[in-house]
Short mmCIF file of C-alpha atoms and ligand atoms in Angstrom, two decimals:
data_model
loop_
_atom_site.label_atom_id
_atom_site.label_comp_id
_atom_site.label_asym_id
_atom_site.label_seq_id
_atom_site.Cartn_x
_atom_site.Cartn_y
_atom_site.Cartn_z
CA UNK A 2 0.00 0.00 0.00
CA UNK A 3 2.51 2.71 1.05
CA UNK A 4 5.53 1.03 -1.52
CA UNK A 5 7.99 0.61 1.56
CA UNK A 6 10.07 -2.14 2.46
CA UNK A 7 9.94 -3.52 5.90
CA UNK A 8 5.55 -2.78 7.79
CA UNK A 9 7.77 -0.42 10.25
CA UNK A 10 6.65 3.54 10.03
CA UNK A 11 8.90 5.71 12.95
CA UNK A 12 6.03 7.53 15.44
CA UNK A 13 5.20 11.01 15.23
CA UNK A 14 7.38 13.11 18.18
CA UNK A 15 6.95 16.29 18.59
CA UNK A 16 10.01 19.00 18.14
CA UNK A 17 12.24 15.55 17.41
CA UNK A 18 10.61 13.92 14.40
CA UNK A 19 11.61 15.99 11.73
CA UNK A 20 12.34 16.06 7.68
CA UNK A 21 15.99 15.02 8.44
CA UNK A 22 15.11 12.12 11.05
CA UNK A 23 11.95 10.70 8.52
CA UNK A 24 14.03 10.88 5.47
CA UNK A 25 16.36 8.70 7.08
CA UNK A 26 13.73 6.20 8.11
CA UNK A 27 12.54 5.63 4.58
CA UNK A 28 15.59 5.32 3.18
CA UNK A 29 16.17 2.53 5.67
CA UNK A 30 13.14 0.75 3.99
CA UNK A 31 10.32 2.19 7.06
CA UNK A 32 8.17 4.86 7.00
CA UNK A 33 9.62 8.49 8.41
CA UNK A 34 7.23 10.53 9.79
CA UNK A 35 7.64 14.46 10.22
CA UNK A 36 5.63 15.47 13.61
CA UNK A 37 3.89 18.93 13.51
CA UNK A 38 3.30 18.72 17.28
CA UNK A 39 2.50 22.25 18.02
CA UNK A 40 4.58 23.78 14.88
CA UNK A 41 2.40 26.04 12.48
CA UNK A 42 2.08 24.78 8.70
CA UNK A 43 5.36 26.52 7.75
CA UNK A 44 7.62 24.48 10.08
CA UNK A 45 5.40 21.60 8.60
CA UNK A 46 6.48 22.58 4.84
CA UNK A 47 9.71 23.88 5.89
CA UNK A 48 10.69 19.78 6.85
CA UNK A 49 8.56 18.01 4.12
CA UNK A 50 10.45 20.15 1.79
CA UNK A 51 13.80 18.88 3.79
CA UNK A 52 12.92 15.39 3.62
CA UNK A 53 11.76 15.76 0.06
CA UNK A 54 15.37 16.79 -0.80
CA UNK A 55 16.69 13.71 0.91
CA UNK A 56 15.02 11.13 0.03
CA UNK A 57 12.33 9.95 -2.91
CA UNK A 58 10.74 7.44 -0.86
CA UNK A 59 7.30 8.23 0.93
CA UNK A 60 7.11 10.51 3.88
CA UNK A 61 4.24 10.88 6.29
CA UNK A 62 3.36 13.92 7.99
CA UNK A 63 1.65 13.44 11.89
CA UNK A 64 -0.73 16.09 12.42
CA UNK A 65 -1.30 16.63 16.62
CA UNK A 66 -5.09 17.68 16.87
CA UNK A 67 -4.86 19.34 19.93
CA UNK A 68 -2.49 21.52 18.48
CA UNK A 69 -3.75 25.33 17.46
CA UNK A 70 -2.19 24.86 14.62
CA UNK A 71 -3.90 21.64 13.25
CA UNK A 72 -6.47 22.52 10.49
CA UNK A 73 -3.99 25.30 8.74
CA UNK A 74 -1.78 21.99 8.83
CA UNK A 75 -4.67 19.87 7.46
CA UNK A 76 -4.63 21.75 4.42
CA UNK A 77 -0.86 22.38 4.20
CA UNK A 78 -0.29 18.56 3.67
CA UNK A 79 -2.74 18.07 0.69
CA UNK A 80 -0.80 21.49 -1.10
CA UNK A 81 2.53 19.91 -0.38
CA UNK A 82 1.79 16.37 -1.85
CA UNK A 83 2.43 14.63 1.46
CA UNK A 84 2.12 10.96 0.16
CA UNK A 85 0.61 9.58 4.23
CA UNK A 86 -1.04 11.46 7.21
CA UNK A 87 -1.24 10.14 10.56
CA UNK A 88 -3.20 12.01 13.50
CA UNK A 89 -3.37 11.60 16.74
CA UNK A 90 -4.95 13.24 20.05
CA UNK A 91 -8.00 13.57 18.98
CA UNK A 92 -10.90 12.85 16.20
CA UNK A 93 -9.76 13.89 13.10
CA UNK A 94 -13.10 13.52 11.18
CA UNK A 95 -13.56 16.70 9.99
CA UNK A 96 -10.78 16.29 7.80
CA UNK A 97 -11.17 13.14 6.39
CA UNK A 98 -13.27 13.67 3.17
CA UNK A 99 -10.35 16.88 2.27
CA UNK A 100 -7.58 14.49 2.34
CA UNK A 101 -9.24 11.36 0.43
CA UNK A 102 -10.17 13.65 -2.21
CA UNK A 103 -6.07 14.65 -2.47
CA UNK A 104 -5.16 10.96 -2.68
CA UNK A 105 -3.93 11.30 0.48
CA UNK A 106 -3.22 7.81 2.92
CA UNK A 107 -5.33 8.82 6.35
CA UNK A 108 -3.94 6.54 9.16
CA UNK A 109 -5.43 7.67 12.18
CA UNK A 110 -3.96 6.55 15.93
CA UNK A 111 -6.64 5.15 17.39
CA UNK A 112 -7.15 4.31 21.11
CA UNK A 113 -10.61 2.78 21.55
CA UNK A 114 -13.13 -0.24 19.12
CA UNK A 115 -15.50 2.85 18.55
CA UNK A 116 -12.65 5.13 17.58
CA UNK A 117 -11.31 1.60 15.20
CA UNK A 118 -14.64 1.56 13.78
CA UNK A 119 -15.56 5.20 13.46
CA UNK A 120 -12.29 5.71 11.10
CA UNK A 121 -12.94 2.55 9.03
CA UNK A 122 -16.64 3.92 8.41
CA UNK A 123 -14.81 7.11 6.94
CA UNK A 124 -12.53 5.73 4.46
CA UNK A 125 -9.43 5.29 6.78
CA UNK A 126 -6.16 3.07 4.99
CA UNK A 127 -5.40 1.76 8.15
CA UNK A 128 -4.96 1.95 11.56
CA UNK A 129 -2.17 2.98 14.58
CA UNK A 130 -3.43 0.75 17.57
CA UNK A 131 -1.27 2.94 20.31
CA UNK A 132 -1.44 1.40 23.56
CA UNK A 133 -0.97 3.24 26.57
CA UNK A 134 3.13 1.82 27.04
CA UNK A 135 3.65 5.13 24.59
CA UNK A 136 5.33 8.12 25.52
CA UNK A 137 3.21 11.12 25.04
CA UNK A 138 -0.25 11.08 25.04
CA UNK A 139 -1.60 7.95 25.96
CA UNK A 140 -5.19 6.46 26.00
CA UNK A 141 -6.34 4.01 28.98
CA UNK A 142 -5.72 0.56 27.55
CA UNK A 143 -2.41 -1.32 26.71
CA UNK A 144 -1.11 -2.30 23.44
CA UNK A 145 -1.76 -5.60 24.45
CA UNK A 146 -5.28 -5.68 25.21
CA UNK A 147 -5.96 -2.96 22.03
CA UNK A 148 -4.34 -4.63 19.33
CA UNK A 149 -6.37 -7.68 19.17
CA UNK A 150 -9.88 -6.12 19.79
CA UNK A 151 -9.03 -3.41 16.80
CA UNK A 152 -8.10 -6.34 14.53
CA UNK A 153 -11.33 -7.95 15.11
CA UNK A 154 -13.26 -4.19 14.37
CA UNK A 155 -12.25 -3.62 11.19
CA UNK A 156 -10.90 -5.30 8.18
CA UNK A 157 -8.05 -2.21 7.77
CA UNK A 158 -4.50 -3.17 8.39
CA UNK A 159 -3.37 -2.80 11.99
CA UNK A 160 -0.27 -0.90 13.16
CA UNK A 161 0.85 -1.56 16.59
CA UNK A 162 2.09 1.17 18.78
CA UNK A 163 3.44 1.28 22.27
CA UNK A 164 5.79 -0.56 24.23
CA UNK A 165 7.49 -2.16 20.68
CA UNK A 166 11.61 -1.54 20.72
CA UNK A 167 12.36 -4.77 19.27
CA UNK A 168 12.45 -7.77 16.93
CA UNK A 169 10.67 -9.37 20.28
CA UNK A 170 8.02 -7.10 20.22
CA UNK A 171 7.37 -6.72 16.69
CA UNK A 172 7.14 -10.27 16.65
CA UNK A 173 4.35 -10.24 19.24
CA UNK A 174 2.60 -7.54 17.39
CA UNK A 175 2.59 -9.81 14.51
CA UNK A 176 0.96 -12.20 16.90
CA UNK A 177 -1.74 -10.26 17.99
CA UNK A 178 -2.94 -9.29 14.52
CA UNK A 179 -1.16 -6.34 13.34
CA UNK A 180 0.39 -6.43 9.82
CA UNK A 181 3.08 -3.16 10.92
CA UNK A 182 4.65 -1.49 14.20
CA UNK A 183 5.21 1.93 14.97
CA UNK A 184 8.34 2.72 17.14
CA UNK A 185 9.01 6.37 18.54
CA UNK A 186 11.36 5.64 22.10
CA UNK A 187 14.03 3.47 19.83
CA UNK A 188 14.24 6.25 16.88
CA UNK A 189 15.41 8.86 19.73
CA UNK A 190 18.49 7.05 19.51
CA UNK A 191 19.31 7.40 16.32
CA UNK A 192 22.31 8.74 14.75
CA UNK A 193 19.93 10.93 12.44
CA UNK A 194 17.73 12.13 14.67
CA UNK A 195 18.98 15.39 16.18
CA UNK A 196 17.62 15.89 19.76
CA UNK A 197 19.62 17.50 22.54
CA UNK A 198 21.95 14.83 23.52
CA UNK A 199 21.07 15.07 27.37
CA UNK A 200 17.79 13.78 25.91
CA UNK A 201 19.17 11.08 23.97
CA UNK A 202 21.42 10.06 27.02
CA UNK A 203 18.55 10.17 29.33
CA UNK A 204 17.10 7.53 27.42
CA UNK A 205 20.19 5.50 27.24
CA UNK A 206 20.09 5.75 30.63
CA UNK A 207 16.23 4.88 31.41
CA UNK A 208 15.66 1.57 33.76
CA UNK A 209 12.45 0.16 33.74
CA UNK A 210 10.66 2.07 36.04
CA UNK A 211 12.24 5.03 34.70
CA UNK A 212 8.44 6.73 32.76
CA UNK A 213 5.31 8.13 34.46
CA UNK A 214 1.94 9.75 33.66
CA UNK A 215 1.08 13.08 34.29
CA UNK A 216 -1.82 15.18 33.00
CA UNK A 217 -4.54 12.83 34.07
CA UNK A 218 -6.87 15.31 36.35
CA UNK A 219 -6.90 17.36 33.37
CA UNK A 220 -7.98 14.95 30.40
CA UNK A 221 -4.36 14.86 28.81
CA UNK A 222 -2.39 12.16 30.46
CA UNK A 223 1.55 12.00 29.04
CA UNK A 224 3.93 9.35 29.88
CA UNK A 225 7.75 11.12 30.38
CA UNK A 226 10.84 10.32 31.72
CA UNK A 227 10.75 10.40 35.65
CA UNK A 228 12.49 13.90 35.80
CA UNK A 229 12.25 16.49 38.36
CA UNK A 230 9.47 18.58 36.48
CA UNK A 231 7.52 15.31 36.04
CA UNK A 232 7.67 14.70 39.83
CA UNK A 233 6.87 18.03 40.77
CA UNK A 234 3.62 18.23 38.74
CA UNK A 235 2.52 15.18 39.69
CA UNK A 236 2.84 16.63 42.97
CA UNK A 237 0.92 19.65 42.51
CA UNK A 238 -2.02 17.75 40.12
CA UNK A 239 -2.54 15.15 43.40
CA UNK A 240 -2.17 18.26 45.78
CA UNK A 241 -5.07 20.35 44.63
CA UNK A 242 -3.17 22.95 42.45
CA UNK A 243 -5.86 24.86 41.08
CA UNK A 244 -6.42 23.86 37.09
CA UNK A 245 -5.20 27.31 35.60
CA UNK A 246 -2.23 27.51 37.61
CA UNK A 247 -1.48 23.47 36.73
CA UNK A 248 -1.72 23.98 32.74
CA UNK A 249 0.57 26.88 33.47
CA UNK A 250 3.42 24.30 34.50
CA UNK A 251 2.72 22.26 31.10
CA UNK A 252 3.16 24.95 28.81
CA UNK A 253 6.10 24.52 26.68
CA UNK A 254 7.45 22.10 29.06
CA UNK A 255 7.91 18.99 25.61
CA UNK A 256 9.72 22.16 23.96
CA UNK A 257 11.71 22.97 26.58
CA UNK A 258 13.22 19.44 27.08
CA UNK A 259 13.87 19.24 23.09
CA UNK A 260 15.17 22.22 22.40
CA UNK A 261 16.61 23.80 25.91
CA UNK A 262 17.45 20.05 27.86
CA UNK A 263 15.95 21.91 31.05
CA UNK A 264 15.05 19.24 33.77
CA UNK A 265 13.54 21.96 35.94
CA UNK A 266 10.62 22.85 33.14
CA UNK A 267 11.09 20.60 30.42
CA UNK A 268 8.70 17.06 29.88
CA UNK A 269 10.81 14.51 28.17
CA UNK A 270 8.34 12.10 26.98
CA UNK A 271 9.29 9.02 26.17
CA UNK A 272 7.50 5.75 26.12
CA UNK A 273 7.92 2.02 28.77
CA UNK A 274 10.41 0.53 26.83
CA UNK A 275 12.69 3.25 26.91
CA UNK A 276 15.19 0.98 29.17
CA UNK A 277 15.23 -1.39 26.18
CA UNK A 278 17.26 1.28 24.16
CA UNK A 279 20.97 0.69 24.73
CA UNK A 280 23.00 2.64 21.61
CA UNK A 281 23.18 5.24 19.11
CA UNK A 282 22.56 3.97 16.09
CA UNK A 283 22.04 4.75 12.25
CA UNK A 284 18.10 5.08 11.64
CA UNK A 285 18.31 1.99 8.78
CA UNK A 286 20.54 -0.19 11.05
CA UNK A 287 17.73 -0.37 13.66
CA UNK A 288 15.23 -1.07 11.05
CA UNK A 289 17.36 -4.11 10.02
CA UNK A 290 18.68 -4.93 13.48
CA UNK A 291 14.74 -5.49 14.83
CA UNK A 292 13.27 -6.67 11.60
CA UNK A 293 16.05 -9.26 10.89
CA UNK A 294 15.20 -10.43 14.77
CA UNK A 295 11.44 -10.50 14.15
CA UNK A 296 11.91 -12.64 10.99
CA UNK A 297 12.75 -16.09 12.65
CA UNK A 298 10.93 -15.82 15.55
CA UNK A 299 7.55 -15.17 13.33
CA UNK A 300 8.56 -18.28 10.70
CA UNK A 301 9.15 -20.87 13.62
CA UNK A 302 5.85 -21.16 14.96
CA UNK A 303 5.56 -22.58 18.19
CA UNK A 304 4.69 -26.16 18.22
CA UNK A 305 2.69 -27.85 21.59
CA UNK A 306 3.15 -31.15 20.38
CA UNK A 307 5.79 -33.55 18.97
O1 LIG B 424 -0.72 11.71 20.03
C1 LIG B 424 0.00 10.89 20.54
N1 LIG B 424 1.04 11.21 21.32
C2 LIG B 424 1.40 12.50 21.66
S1 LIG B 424 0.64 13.92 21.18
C3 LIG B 424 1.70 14.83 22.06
S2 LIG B 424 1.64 16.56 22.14
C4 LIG B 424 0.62 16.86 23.49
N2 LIG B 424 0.87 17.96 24.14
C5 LIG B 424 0.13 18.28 25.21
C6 LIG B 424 -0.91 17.48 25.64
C7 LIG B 424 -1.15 16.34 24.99
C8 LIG B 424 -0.38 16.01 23.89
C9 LIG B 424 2.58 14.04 22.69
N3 LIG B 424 2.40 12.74 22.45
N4 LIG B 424 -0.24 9.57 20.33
C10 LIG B 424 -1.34 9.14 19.57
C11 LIG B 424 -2.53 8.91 20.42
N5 LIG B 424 -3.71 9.32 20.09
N6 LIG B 424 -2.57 8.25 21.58
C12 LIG B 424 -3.87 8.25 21.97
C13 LIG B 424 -4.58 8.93 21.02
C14 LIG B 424 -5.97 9.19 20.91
C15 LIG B 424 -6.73 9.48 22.02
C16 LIG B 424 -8.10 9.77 21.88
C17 LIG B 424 -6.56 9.19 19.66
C18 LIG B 424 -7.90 9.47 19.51
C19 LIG B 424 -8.64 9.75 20.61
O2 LIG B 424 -9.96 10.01 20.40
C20 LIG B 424 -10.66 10.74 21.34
C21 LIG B 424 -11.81 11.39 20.65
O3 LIG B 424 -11.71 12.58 20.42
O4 LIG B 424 -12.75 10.66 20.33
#
């Protein structure tokens, strides 16, 4: 469907995915994916047009829909020729019709069956199962349990997302009846991928208790790196910090770990498996490294009896 090489498409992070990091990812044979996050549409054409120059094999853009920024996006994508468009956050209906009409690929993150079935019912190409082992926003159930019960809602392919770092768990992805993975946490690592290095060595760092959630009191629960900041508002969100004062804290905070490495203010998201992530690597060696893995262990089926 999307002419790449191995069913492995590199997740949407905001401020870190960019044209340089997704260009590398397709031409390692997966899918790059530019995030807008919170960027307006010109930061958005800005890095298609960088990836563009890079590479000539498909690029997706992720469009954020909480962001203020997303319908100027929306429309930025179909003028640019973006070949794929994933979304997540949020219900991106209202777009959906606009970007079938430009030939565009719509494959929305979904977190719940009646989110899996609402998006097949409007012409969806497939679907990201994200389960809640994610960095960033995360929904209430686990990849595990949310995998299986969107494969049996529609008849779309099924990406799973969350908690997948390896050949291991593409291989149980596989299993539970997705036909690709997306990985963000292990692409943070990569050579090509051009966060702060105090982010990059946090992760290389990260044990396995190392993430938490935030955000929940006010509808937007994020999974980040244990830090300081992350402590601290979890903190003031159990200890009846009034809600204005609360958002307050999370503003900017995902720029200001990208972009300023500040562990007083900044949120470094990053997703469970974190701790799995040991080097710095090139972007098409970890494609390789995990599919090559994944390959044996899906061809020897397990057998119960002799
Ligand atoms: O979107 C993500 N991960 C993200 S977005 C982000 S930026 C942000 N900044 C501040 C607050 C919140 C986010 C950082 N990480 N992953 C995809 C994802 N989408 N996970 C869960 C969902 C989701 C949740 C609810 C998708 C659809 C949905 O539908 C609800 C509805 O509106 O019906």
């Amino acid at each position: 469907m999307l002419g790449i090489r191995y069913p492995m498409f590199q997740g949407g992070m905001a401020w870190i995915a960019d044209g340089r990091l997704a260009a590398a990812v397709s031409e390692g044979g997966g899918l790059g994916i530019i995030a807008a996050g919170n960027a307006p549409a010109e930061y958005v054409r800005e890095q298609v047009r960088i990836a563009k120059a890079l590479t000539n094999k498909p690029v997706g853009v992720n469009i954020m829909l909480m962001s203020p920024y997303a319908c100027e996006v929306a429309a930025a994508v179909i003028e640019e020729k973006v070949d794929v468009v994933t979304t997540g956050a949020g219900n991106p209906s209202a777009y959906m019709k606009d970007w079938k009409a430009a030939n565009i690929k719509v494959i929305p993150v979904v977190a719940s069956v009646a989110m899996a079935k609402l998006m097949t019912r409007l012409g969806a190409s497939a679907l990201i199962a994200e389960g809640g082992e994610s960095g960033g926003h995360v929904g209430e159930l686990t990849t595990m349990v949310l995998v299986p019960q969107v494969r049996d809602a529609t008849d779309l392919p099924v990406i799973a997302a969350g908690g997948i770092a390896d050949g291991r768990g593409v291989a149980a992805a596989f299993m539970l009846g997705a036909e690709g993975v997306q990985l963000g946490t292990r692409f943070l690592s990569a050579y090509e991928c051009t966060v702060l290095q105090n982010y990059k060595d946090k992760i290389l760092k990260a044990t396995d208790l190392c993430t938490m959630v935030t955000g929940k009191r006010l509808g937007h629960p994020v999974r980040s790196l244990r830090t300081k900041f992350a402590q601290n508002y979890s903190r003031a969100e159990y200890g009846g910090m009034p809600d204005d004062e609360l958002e307050g804290l999370a503003v900017g905070a995902l720029r200001l770990a990208v972009k300023e490495g500040d562990l007083e203010k900044g949120c470094f998201l990053a997703g469970q498996i974190a701790a799995m992530v040991k080097k710095e690597q090139p972007a098409a060696e970890i494609i390789k490294e995990i599919m090559d893995e994944a390959e044996p262990i899906l061809k020897g089926a397990v057998r119960w009896v002799e």
